[in-house]
Short mmCIF file of C-alpha atoms in Angstrom, two decimals:
data_model
loop_
_atom_site.label_atom_id
_atom_site.label_comp_id
_atom_site.label_asym_id
_atom_site.label_seq_id
_atom_site.Cartn_x
_atom_site.Cartn_y
_atom_site.Cartn_z
CA UNK A 1 -30.79 -0.75 94.48
CA UNK A 2 -29.02 2.47 93.51
CA UNK A 3 -25.42 2.27 92.40
CA UNK A 4 -22.77 3.44 94.83
CA UNK A 5 -20.04 5.83 93.75
CA UNK A 6 -16.91 7.22 95.41
CA UNK A 7 -14.86 10.22 94.33
CA UNK A 8 -11.11 10.34 94.96
CA UNK A 9 -9.93 13.93 94.51
CA UNK A 10 -6.22 14.68 94.20
CA UNK A 11 -4.23 17.89 93.96
CA UNK A 12 -5.26 21.38 94.94
CA UNK A 13 -8.26 22.85 96.73
CA UNK A 14 -9.61 24.15 93.42
CA UNK A 15 -9.81 20.55 92.23
CA UNK A 16 -11.55 19.65 95.47
CA UNK A 17 -14.32 22.15 94.77
CA UNK A 18 -14.79 20.54 91.35
CA UNK A 19 -15.07 17.17 93.09
CA UNK A 20 -17.73 18.52 95.44
CA UNK A 21 -19.75 19.66 92.44
CA UNK A 22 -19.37 16.20 90.88
CA UNK A 23 -20.68 14.64 94.08
CA UNK A 24 -23.72 16.90 94.03
CA UNK A 25 -24.51 16.00 90.40
CA UNK A 26 -24.23 12.30 91.19
CA UNK A 27 -26.39 12.62 94.29
CA UNK A 28 -29.07 14.47 92.35
CA UNK A 29 -29.24 11.59 89.85
CA UNK A 30 -29.80 9.03 92.60
CA UNK A 31 -26.29 7.66 93.13
CA UNK A 32 -25.39 6.70 96.68
CA UNK A 33 -22.20 8.50 97.72
CA UNK A 34 -19.69 6.43 99.71
CA UNK A 35 -16.32 7.55 101.03
CA UNK A 36 -14.37 4.30 100.63
CA UNK A 37 -13.61 3.15 97.05
CA UNK A 38 -13.88 -0.51 98.06
CA UNK A 39 -17.53 0.08 98.97
CA UNK A 40 -18.39 1.59 95.57
CA UNK A 41 -19.64 0.21 92.28
CA UNK A 42 -17.87 3.01 90.41
CA UNK A 43 -14.97 5.23 91.44
CA UNK A 44 -14.22 8.65 89.95
CA UNK A 45 -10.61 9.80 90.16
CA UNK A 46 -10.44 13.59 89.94
CA UNK A 47 -6.80 13.86 88.94
CA UNK A 48 -4.04 16.44 89.18
CA UNK A 49 -1.69 16.93 86.24
CA UNK A 50 0.34 19.95 87.30
CA UNK A 51 3.85 18.57 87.92
CA UNK A 52 5.52 15.16 87.73
CA UNK A 53 4.96 14.17 91.36
CA UNK A 54 1.25 15.05 91.15
CA UNK A 55 0.85 13.17 87.88
CA UNK A 56 2.50 10.11 89.40
CA UNK A 57 0.17 10.22 92.40
CA UNK A 58 -2.82 10.22 90.05
CA UNK A 59 -1.42 7.33 87.99
CA UNK A 60 -0.66 5.30 91.14
CA UNK A 61 -4.22 5.82 92.37
CA UNK A 62 -5.69 4.60 89.07
CA UNK A 63 -3.45 1.52 89.07
CA UNK A 64 -4.40 0.71 92.67
CA UNK A 65 -8.08 1.00 91.83
CA UNK A 66 -7.44 -1.28 88.86
CA UNK A 67 -6.50 -4.00 91.33
CA UNK A 68 -9.89 -3.60 93.05
CA UNK A 69 -11.57 -3.79 89.66
CA UNK A 70 -9.79 -7.02 88.70
CA UNK A 71 -10.78 -8.50 92.05
CA UNK A 72 -14.41 -7.64 91.30
CA UNK A 73 -14.70 -5.19 94.19
CA UNK A 74 -15.54 -2.26 91.91
CA UNK A 75 -17.05 -2.30 88.42
CA UNK A 76 -15.92 0.92 86.75
CA UNK A 77 -13.20 3.57 86.94
CA UNK A 78 -13.90 7.04 85.57
CA UNK A 79 -11.04 9.54 85.34
CA UNK A 80 -11.51 13.30 85.12
CA UNK A 81 -9.56 16.36 86.18
CA UNK A 82 -6.28 17.84 84.97
CA UNK A 83 -4.42 14.63 84.07
CA UNK A 84 -7.27 13.45 81.84
CA UNK A 85 -7.63 16.88 80.23
CA UNK A 86 -3.90 17.24 79.61
CA UNK A 87 -3.24 13.75 78.25
CA UNK A 88 -6.52 12.97 76.53
CA UNK A 89 -4.82 11.34 73.54
CA UNK A 90 -2.85 8.87 75.65
CA UNK A 91 -4.55 8.23 78.96
CA UNK A 92 -6.79 5.28 78.08
CA UNK A 93 -4.08 3.67 75.93
CA UNK A 94 -1.53 3.77 78.74
CA UNK A 95 -3.89 3.08 81.65
CA UNK A 96 -6.05 0.19 80.52
CA UNK A 97 -7.85 0.11 83.89
CA UNK A 98 -9.89 3.17 82.89
CA UNK A 99 -13.47 2.73 81.67
CA UNK A 100 -14.09 6.40 80.88
CA UNK A 101 -11.66 9.30 80.47
CA UNK A 102 -13.44 12.61 80.84
CA UNK A 103 -12.26 16.16 80.14
CA UNK A 104 -13.14 18.91 82.60
CA UNK A 105 -15.69 20.28 80.14
CA UNK A 106 -17.74 17.10 80.64
CA UNK A 107 -18.05 17.44 84.42
CA UNK A 108 -21.66 18.52 84.03
CA UNK A 109 -22.41 15.17 82.35
CA UNK A 110 -20.71 13.06 85.01
CA UNK A 111 -23.80 11.18 86.24
CA UNK A 112 -24.70 9.97 82.74
CA UNK A 113 -21.07 9.05 82.06
CA UNK A 114 -20.80 6.94 85.20
CA UNK A 115 -24.10 5.24 84.48
CA UNK A 116 -22.97 4.28 80.96
CA UNK A 117 -19.58 3.10 82.25
CA UNK A 118 -21.38 0.70 84.62
CA UNK A 119 -23.72 -0.58 81.90
CA UNK A 120 -21.84 -0.78 78.61
CA UNK A 121 -18.42 -2.17 79.40
CA UNK A 122 -16.99 -0.12 76.51
CA UNK A 123 -14.27 2.44 77.03
CA UNK A 124 -15.39 6.04 76.61
CA UNK A 125 -13.35 9.15 75.85
CA UNK A 126 -15.31 12.38 76.28
CA UNK A 127 -13.47 15.68 75.80
CA UNK A 128 -15.70 18.68 75.06
CA UNK A 129 -14.40 22.25 75.14
CA UNK A 130 -12.72 22.87 78.51
CA UNK A 131 -14.65 26.15 78.73
CA UNK A 132 -17.80 24.03 79.19
CA UNK A 133 -16.67 23.27 82.75
CA UNK A 134 -19.61 24.34 84.95
CA UNK A 135 -18.76 27.34 87.12
CA UNK A 136 -22.05 27.22 89.01
CA UNK A 137 -23.93 24.42 90.72
CA UNK A 138 -24.53 22.70 94.03
CA UNK A 139 -21.80 21.10 96.12
CA UNK A 140 -21.50 18.28 98.60
CA UNK A 141 -19.02 19.70 101.08
CA UNK A 142 -16.09 17.35 101.63
CA UNK A 143 -14.13 19.51 104.07
CA UNK A 144 -14.92 19.55 107.81
CA UNK A 145 -18.23 21.33 108.36
CA UNK A 146 -16.65 24.47 109.80
CA UNK A 147 -14.29 25.27 106.88
CA UNK A 148 -14.85 25.49 103.13
CA UNK A 149 -13.32 26.78 99.93
CA UNK A 150 -14.99 29.37 97.73
CA UNK A 151 -13.69 29.15 94.17
CA UNK A 152 -14.24 32.58 92.65
CA UNK A 153 -12.82 32.00 89.17
CA UNK A 154 -11.55 29.33 86.81
CA UNK A 155 -8.59 29.23 84.42
CA UNK A 156 -5.61 31.54 84.11
CA UNK A 157 -4.30 34.17 81.67
CA UNK A 158 -0.89 34.78 83.25
CA UNK A 159 0.94 32.33 80.95
CA UNK A 160 3.92 31.70 83.21
CA UNK A 161 6.37 29.76 81.06
CA UNK A 162 6.79 26.93 83.57
CA UNK A 163 3.07 26.33 84.10
CA UNK A 164 0.70 23.99 82.25
CA UNK A 165 -2.48 25.32 83.92
CA UNK A 166 -3.59 27.69 81.11
CA UNK A 167 -3.50 24.90 78.52
CA UNK A 168 -5.29 22.53 80.92
CA UNK A 169 -7.92 24.81 82.44
CA UNK A 170 -8.36 27.48 79.78
CA UNK A 171 -8.68 31.23 79.96
CA UNK A 172 -9.47 33.12 83.16
CA UNK A 173 -13.18 33.54 83.84
CA UNK A 174 -14.70 35.02 86.98
CA UNK A 175 -17.92 33.93 88.60
CA UNK A 176 -20.62 36.54 89.11
CA UNK A 177 -20.42 38.23 92.48
CA UNK A 178 -24.09 37.63 93.32
CA UNK A 179 -23.61 33.89 92.79
CA UNK A 180 -20.56 33.82 95.02
CA UNK A 181 -22.34 35.72 97.80
CA UNK A 182 -25.32 33.38 97.60
CA UNK A 183 -23.03 30.36 97.83
CA UNK A 184 -21.12 31.86 100.76
CA UNK A 185 -24.37 32.60 102.62
CA UNK A 186 -25.45 29.00 102.18
CA UNK A 187 -22.11 27.71 103.42
CA UNK A 188 -22.37 29.95 106.48
CA UNK A 189 -25.93 28.75 107.10
CA UNK A 190 -24.61 25.19 106.99
CA UNK A 191 -22.08 25.94 109.74
CA UNK A 192 -18.98 27.13 107.89
CA UNK A 193 -16.98 29.52 110.05
CA UNK A 194 -13.82 29.78 107.94
CA UNK A 195 -14.07 30.63 104.23
CA UNK A 196 -10.98 30.20 102.07
CA UNK A 197 -11.15 32.23 98.87
CA UNK A 198 -9.39 30.51 95.97
CA UNK A 199 -8.76 30.68 92.20
CA UNK A 200 -5.72 30.25 89.97
CA UNK A 201 -5.23 34.00 90.53
CA UNK A 202 -7.65 35.48 93.05
CA UNK A 203 -6.34 39.01 92.59
CA UNK A 204 -7.53 39.10 88.97
CA UNK A 205 -11.10 38.42 90.05
CA UNK A 206 -13.67 40.54 88.24
CA UNK A 207 -11.46 41.98 85.47
CA UNK A 208 -13.36 40.07 82.82
CA UNK A 209 -16.82 40.80 84.24
CA UNK A 210 -16.52 44.27 85.74
CA UNK A 211 -13.64 45.82 83.83
CA UNK A 212 -11.30 46.07 86.81
CA UNK A 213 -9.95 43.90 89.66
CA UNK A 214 -12.83 43.47 92.10
CA UNK A 215 -11.53 41.19 94.83
CA UNK A 216 -11.67 44.09 97.29
CA UNK A 217 -15.41 44.55 96.57
CA UNK A 218 -16.10 40.85 96.86
CA UNK A 219 -14.28 40.57 100.19
CA UNK A 220 -16.14 43.59 101.55
CA UNK A 221 -19.47 41.93 100.76
CA UNK A 222 -18.35 38.54 102.12
CA UNK A 223 -17.48 40.19 105.43
CA UNK A 224 -21.15 41.19 105.83
CA UNK A 225 -22.28 37.56 105.94
CA UNK A 226 -23.41 36.50 109.40
CA UNK A 227 -21.75 33.38 110.73
CA UNK A 228 -18.43 33.71 108.92
CA UNK A 229 -15.62 34.35 111.39
CA UNK A 230 -12.47 34.00 109.28
CA UNK A 231 -12.03 34.80 105.59
CA UNK A 232 -8.69 33.77 104.13
CA UNK A 233 -7.32 34.79 100.71
CA UNK A 234 -5.12 32.33 98.81
CA UNK A 235 -3.31 32.25 95.43
CA UNK A 236 -2.68 35.96 94.94
CA UNK A 237 -0.51 37.37 92.16
CA UNK A 238 1.86 40.13 93.37
CA UNK A 239 1.36 42.43 90.37
CA UNK A 240 -2.37 42.59 91.03
CA UNK A 241 -2.24 43.58 94.70
CA UNK A 242 -4.02 46.92 94.73
CA UNK A 243 -4.16 49.62 97.40
CA UNK A 244 -7.89 48.91 97.69
CA UNK A 245 -7.22 45.24 98.43
CA UNK A 246 -4.64 46.11 101.08
CA UNK A 247 -7.09 48.59 102.64
CA UNK A 248 -9.83 45.96 102.84
CA UNK A 249 -7.50 43.40 104.43
CA UNK A 250 -6.36 45.98 106.97
CA UNK A 251 -9.87 47.25 107.72
CA UNK A 252 -12.06 44.13 107.87
CA UNK A 253 -11.73 42.10 111.06
CA UNK A 254 -13.06 38.92 109.47
CA UNK A 255 -10.25 38.83 106.89
CA UNK A 256 -7.35 37.09 108.57
CA UNK A 257 -3.99 38.84 108.22
CA UNK A 258 -2.60 36.09 106.02
CA UNK A 259 -1.96 36.26 102.30
CA UNK A 260 -0.66 33.63 99.92
CA UNK A 261 1.66 35.18 97.30
CA UNK A 262 3.41 32.58 95.11
CA UNK A 263 6.37 34.74 94.08
CA UNK A 264 8.46 31.94 92.47
CA UNK A 265 11.66 34.03 92.31
CA UNK A 266 13.05 37.53 92.87
CA UNK A 267 15.77 37.84 90.25
CA UNK A 268 14.57 40.08 87.41
CA UNK A 269 16.16 38.02 84.62
CA UNK A 270 14.66 34.76 85.90
CA UNK A 271 11.27 36.40 86.38
CA UNK A 272 11.36 37.61 82.76
CA UNK A 273 12.14 34.07 81.58
CA UNK A 274 9.19 32.92 83.68
CA UNK A 275 7.02 35.56 81.96
CA UNK A 276 6.45 37.26 85.28
CA UNK A 277 6.98 40.90 86.13
CA UNK A 278 8.80 42.60 88.97
CA UNK A 279 12.19 42.25 90.57
CA UNK A 280 13.67 42.00 94.04
CA UNK A 281 13.30 45.73 94.67
CA UNK A 282 9.64 45.95 93.67
CA UNK A 283 8.70 42.76 95.51
CA UNK A 284 10.47 43.92 98.65
CA UNK A 285 8.66 47.26 98.45
CA UNK A 286 5.28 45.54 98.09
CA UNK A 287 5.88 43.24 101.05
CA UNK A 288 7.16 46.13 103.16
CA UNK A 289 4.04 48.17 102.36
CA UNK A 290 1.77 45.30 103.31
CA UNK A 291 3.62 44.75 106.58
CA UNK A 292 3.27 48.43 107.41
CA UNK A 293 -0.46 48.55 106.69
CA UNK A 294 -1.64 45.08 107.81
CA UNK A 295 -0.73 44.32 111.45
CA UNK A 296 1.14 41.04 111.99
CA UNK A 297 0.51 39.93 108.43
CA UNK A 298 1.64 36.41 107.60
CA UNK A 299 3.09 35.86 104.13
CA UNK A 300 2.95 32.44 102.51
CA UNK A 301 4.95 32.04 99.33
CA UNK A 302 6.48 29.45 97.02
CA UNK A 303 9.80 29.54 95.20
CA UNK A 304 11.12 27.56 92.25
CA UNK A 305 14.82 26.70 92.19
CA UNK A 306 16.74 25.48 89.17
CA UNK A 307 14.65 27.24 86.55
CA UNK A 308 16.37 26.98 83.13
CA UNK A 309 19.38 29.25 83.04
CA UNK A 310 19.41 30.00 86.77
CA UNK A 311 23.01 30.74 87.75
CA UNK A 312 24.51 30.17 91.16
CA UNK A 313 24.52 33.95 91.67
CA UNK A 314 20.83 34.22 90.80
CA UNK A 315 20.02 31.42 93.22
CA UNK A 316 22.05 33.13 95.94
CA UNK A 317 20.01 36.28 95.36
CA UNK A 318 16.83 34.24 95.92
CA UNK A 319 18.25 32.74 99.12
CA UNK A 320 19.22 36.21 100.39
CA UNK A 321 15.74 37.50 99.53
CA UNK A 322 14.16 34.70 101.56
CA UNK A 323 16.33 35.60 104.54
CA UNK A 324 15.62 39.32 104.19
CA UNK A 325 11.84 38.96 103.99
CA UNK A 326 11.71 36.27 106.68
CA UNK A 327 8.61 34.54 105.29
CA UNK A 328 6.64 32.85 108.05
CA UNK A 329 5.34 30.27 105.58
CA UNK A 330 7.36 29.16 102.57
CA UNK A 331 7.57 26.21 100.22
CA UNK A 332 10.40 25.72 97.75
CA UNK A 333 10.27 23.32 94.83
CA UNK A 334 12.84 22.12 92.34
CA UNK A 335 11.83 23.15 88.82
CA UNK A 336 9.78 20.49 87.01
CA UNK A 337 10.27 20.41 83.22
CA UNK A 338 6.69 20.13 81.99
CA UNK A 339 6.15 19.12 78.37
CA UNK A 340 4.14 21.56 76.34
CA UNK A 341 5.30 24.59 78.34
CA UNK A 342 7.69 27.21 76.88
CA UNK A 343 10.21 26.68 79.70
CA UNK A 344 10.58 23.00 78.83
CA UNK A 345 12.24 24.01 75.54
CA UNK A 346 14.52 26.69 77.00
CA UNK A 347 18.29 26.42 76.95
CA UNK A 348 20.08 26.00 80.24
CA UNK A 349 18.16 23.07 81.73
CA UNK A 350 19.80 22.10 85.02
CA UNK A 351 20.35 18.63 86.41
CA UNK A 352 18.00 17.29 89.07
CA UNK A 353 20.68 17.21 91.75
CA UNK A 354 21.47 20.92 91.38
CA UNK A 355 17.80 21.90 91.36
CA UNK A 356 17.03 19.86 94.49
CA UNK A 357 20.18 20.98 96.32
CA UNK A 358 19.13 24.60 95.89
CA UNK A 359 15.59 23.88 97.10
CA UNK A 360 16.98 22.06 100.14
CA UNK A 361 19.15 25.06 101.05
CA UNK A 362 16.12 27.37 101.04
CA UNK A 363 14.02 24.97 103.11
CA UNK A 364 16.79 24.29 105.61
CA UNK A 365 16.87 27.99 106.42
CA UNK A 366 13.07 28.06 106.51
CA UNK A 367 13.06 25.57 109.39
CA UNK A 368 15.02 28.12 111.44
CA UNK A 369 12.58 30.91 110.47
CA UNK A 370 9.59 28.86 111.56
CA UNK A 371 11.24 27.83 114.82
CA UNK A 372 12.02 31.48 115.56
CA UNK A 373 8.41 32.40 114.83
CA UNK A 374 7.15 29.75 117.25
CA UNK A 375 9.61 31.05 119.84
CA UNK A 376 8.21 34.56 119.40
CA UNK A 377 4.71 33.30 120.21
CA UNK A 378 5.64 31.99 123.66
CA UNK A 379 3.81 34.03 126.28
CA UNK A 380 1.19 35.34 123.84
CA UNK A 381 -2.49 34.47 123.45
CA UNK A 382 -3.72 33.32 120.05
CA UNK A 383 -7.15 32.58 118.65
CA UNK A 384 -7.46 28.97 117.48
CA UNK A 385 -10.04 27.22 115.34
CA UNK A 386 -10.46 23.82 117.01
CA UNK A 387 -10.12 20.84 114.67
CA UNK A 388 -10.03 17.82 116.95
CA UNK A 389 -8.34 15.75 119.65
CA UNK A 390 -5.01 14.04 119.01
CA UNK A 391 -5.07 10.74 120.89
CA UNK A 392 -1.35 10.13 120.46
CA UNK A 393 -0.35 13.56 121.78
CA UNK A 394 -3.26 13.43 124.28
CA UNK A 395 -4.25 17.02 123.57
CA UNK A 396 -6.45 19.12 121.32
CA UNK A 397 -5.29 20.80 118.14
CA UNK A 398 -6.43 23.51 115.78
CA UNK A 399 -5.19 26.31 113.58
CA UNK A 400 -4.41 29.95 114.20
CA UNK A 401 -4.88 32.70 111.61
CA UNK A 402 -1.29 31.95 110.54
CA UNK A 403 -2.22 28.41 109.45
CA UNK A 404 -4.11 27.74 106.24
CA UNK A 405 -5.86 24.35 106.08
CA UNK A 406 -3.79 21.41 104.86
CA UNK A 407 -0.68 23.40 103.90
CA UNK A 408 0.42 24.84 107.26
CA UNK A 409 0.82 23.49 110.77
CA UNK A 410 -1.30 23.30 113.91
CA UNK A 411 -1.48 24.64 117.43
CA UNK A 412 -1.62 21.90 120.08
CA UNK A 413 -3.20 22.66 123.45
CA UNK A 414 -4.61 21.27 126.67
CA UNK A 415 -7.89 22.50 128.08
CA UNK A 416 -8.45 21.25 131.62
CA UNK A 417 -12.05 20.35 132.46
CA UNK A 418 -13.79 22.23 129.63
CA UNK A 419 -13.90 20.32 126.37
CA UNK A 420 -14.06 22.31 123.12
CA UNK A 421 -15.69 20.97 119.98
CA UNK A 422 -14.44 20.95 116.42
CA UNK A 423 -15.38 24.27 114.82
CA UNK A 424 -15.13 26.26 118.06
CA UNK A 425 -12.89 29.32 118.31
CA UNK A 426 -10.88 29.34 121.53
CA UNK A 427 -8.05 31.39 123.02
CA UNK A 428 -4.80 29.53 123.67
CA UNK A 429 -1.89 30.79 125.76
CA UNK A 430 1.31 29.63 124.06
CA UNK A 431 3.86 28.09 126.42
CA UNK A 432 6.22 26.14 124.14
CA UNK A 433 6.59 24.63 120.71
CA UNK A 434 7.44 21.29 119.18
CA UNK A 435 9.07 21.22 115.76
CA UNK A 436 7.22 24.04 114.01
CA UNK A 437 3.97 23.76 115.96
CA UNK A 438 3.14 25.97 118.97
CA UNK A 439 1.92 24.31 122.19
CA UNK A 440 -0.26 25.94 124.82
CA UNK A 441 -3.19 25.92 127.21
CA UNK A 442 -6.74 26.98 126.44
CA UNK A 443 -7.72 29.96 128.56
CA UNK A 444 -11.06 30.88 127.05
CA UNK A 445 -13.66 30.23 124.40
#
């Protein structure tokens, strides 16, 4: 009987794509894929190691699986992903539950590693060059059938001083456009209607392969693929937003008018300490230009409060900037002092209470912004990608173009006699809202 394996993937969507490639490799070698860890012989934990809260989630998952192992429910625990890559000298010493700790460069060997972990009973530590991480290969889609992520590049060269990603994932490297288009065609043939384009920095796509940013060219070609209805662009870097990219977003109907721009701050001095460019004036000008050229564009951004040396005045400038821009989607996080990063050694480290208080102020205002946005939708008709039926609310739910999967909210709606199916696009007339989620009635499919 073939061994059963489960993969628990934590962290970002980029990590999830890696997990889907792991699943494909395992399946090709004859492993039976199961969704529940307690049904598996071996469990792979694809970890996140970005900030403290993500690291703790990964550690807690490993410890919990260790309980299943001691009970004899599972036989082996294999750990890969960012936490393993980042802490390769310590992870097996501190987490004795682990049978194999695997760097991201060994993902292509995962089937052999799991097989040995089940057979030998000896701990293994396998950490090849991180640049050996496979960029190409099959996937077992783990998202709902109608939506998928397309990872167009790996690694990052931006070297933001607060971020550990470059030392974990390595230098930026784009995938060839023909490979991406082939993968996207296959996803569309399998029923994917919404394609979410991701990378550590999507706007840098193609610089290393084609000598210039080529996201605009890639998006143009993706829009030609039959079956795709929405194409969403995530993880963009403001400095790399080109006129050509704005033109494509404005011109192509399949590209939803939604862009994820993690700005982190607006104060020029703080941005320099973060090793980021720009200032409040230039960022405001960019966002104004995009609003003028892309109708009803939705901006998603993230801010960091309490970065080393941030004064009260600099924080107030950030809060004013948030109010001025009126971001429809915004997350704000207290600075996390990550060992190994330049910012961790900077003077002016702030206490946790101050950092969190500042983040809470930003997010308290954001609740008002989102409520006002929902209010503005009342009486309008919006296109919704149906995701399912909520038995507690006794109505259907889905996402509008303003809602990226997993990070944003939903639209709840009733539908009378006609019953939509997950993956359908329907038109919903908005009549009210609850919290930050619009409510309405389906008026067409």
